[in-house]
């Protein structure tokens, strides 16, 4: 039960905090973009184009899977 509550609290916090402080979130995002652009510019072959790799992070699916597995692992042993 604790892991479910902590997972939900962490997800809510990570989604709500940037909305509470939009300027800071925007400036952090801009800083990250600037550093990423600097790294691309400093690449060995001198390519200044956008990176071609897109990262897909299925956080919603991971949260749902975590909740389901936690419930399953806590309920199944009590049935037998």
GROMACS .gro file of C-alpha atoms in nm, residues 4-80:
model
   77
    4UNK     CA    1   0.120   0.269  -0.434
    5UNK     CA    2   0.073   0.586  -0.233
    6UNK     CA    3   0.434   0.696  -0.287
    7UNK     CA    4   0.412   0.626  -0.662
    8UNK     CA    5   0.099   0.835  -0.694
    9UNK     CA    6   0.240   1.116  -0.478
   10UNK     CA    7   0.564   1.125  -0.678
   11UNK     CA    8   0.377   1.133  -1.009
   12UNK     CA    9   0.147   1.410  -0.895
   13UNK     CA   10   0.438   1.610  -0.753
   14UNK     CA   11   0.640   1.581  -1.074
   15UNK     CA   12   0.341   1.702  -1.275
   16UNK     CA   13   0.218   1.976  -1.041
   17UNK     CA   14   0.542   2.142  -0.926
   18UNK     CA   15   0.639   2.275  -1.273
   19UNK     CA   16   0.291   2.425  -1.306
   20UNK     CA   17   0.325   2.602  -0.973
   21UNK     CA   18   0.653   2.762  -1.079
   22UNK     CA   19   0.625   2.812  -1.458
   23UNK     CA   20   0.911   3.064  -1.490
   24UNK     CA   21   1.160   2.839  -1.316
   25UNK     CA   22   1.044   2.537  -1.513
   26UNK     CA   23   1.077   2.732  -1.839
   27UNK     CA   24   1.425   2.858  -1.751
   28UNK     CA   25   1.539   2.509  -1.655
   29UNK     CA   26   1.405   2.378  -1.986
   30UNK     CA   27   1.584   2.651  -2.178
   31UNK     CA   28   1.909   2.577  -1.995
   32UNK     CA   29   1.881   2.208  -2.078
   33UNK     CA   30   1.812   2.289  -2.445
   34UNK     CA   31   2.109   2.526  -2.456
   35UNK     CA   32   2.344   2.266  -2.308
   36UNK     CA   33   2.217   2.001  -2.548
   37UNK     CA   34   2.275   2.236  -2.842
   38UNK     CA   35   2.628   2.307  -2.719
   39UNK     CA   36   2.700   1.934  -2.703
   40UNK     CA   37   2.573   1.883  -3.057
   41UNK     CA   38   2.785   2.174  -3.179
   42UNK     CA   39   3.093   2.022  -3.015
   43UNK     CA   40   3.040   1.681  -3.172
   44UNK     CA   41   3.350   1.529  -3.339
   45UNK     CA   42   3.213   1.545  -3.693
   46UNK     CA   43   3.096   1.905  -3.648
   47UNK     CA   44   2.731   1.830  -3.717
   48UNK     CA   45   2.511   2.113  -3.599
   49UNK     CA   46   2.183   1.953  -3.695
   50UNK     CA   47   1.921   1.839  -3.448
   51UNK     CA   48   1.980   1.500  -3.287
   52UNK     CA   49   1.795   1.226  -3.471
   53UNK     CA   50   1.717   1.022  -3.163
   54UNK     CA   51   1.381   1.061  -2.995
   55UNK     CA   52   1.343   0.924  -2.646
   56UNK     CA   53   1.011   0.770  -2.551
   57UNK     CA   54   0.957   0.734  -2.177
   58UNK     CA   55   0.630   0.554  -2.102
   59UNK     CA   56   0.582   0.688  -1.749
   60UNK     CA   57   0.206   0.637  -1.749
   61UNK     CA   58   0.237   0.274  -1.854
   62UNK     CA   59   0.511   0.221  -1.597
   63UNK     CA   60   0.295   0.371  -1.323
   64UNK     CA   61  -0.005   0.157  -1.414
   65UNK     CA   62   0.215  -0.154  -1.440
   66UNK     CA   63   0.373  -0.080  -1.105
   67UNK     CA   64   0.036  -0.040  -0.935
   68UNK     CA   65  -0.100  -0.359  -1.093
   69UNK     CA   66   0.206  -0.564  -1.004
   70UNK     CA   67   0.209  -0.432  -0.649
   71UNK     CA   68  -0.156  -0.521  -0.600
   72UNK     CA   69  -0.104  -0.859  -0.764
   73UNK     CA   70   0.197  -0.944  -0.548
   74UNK     CA   71   0.011  -0.843  -0.232
   75UNK     CA   72  -0.320  -1.014  -0.312
   76UNK     CA   73  -0.212  -1.346  -0.463
   77UNK     CA   74  -0.022  -1.476  -0.156
   78UNK     CA   75  -0.324  -1.403   0.064
   79UNK     CA   76  -0.552  -1.611  -0.159
   80UNK     CA   77  -0.345  -1.926  -0.107
   0.00000   0.00000   0.00000
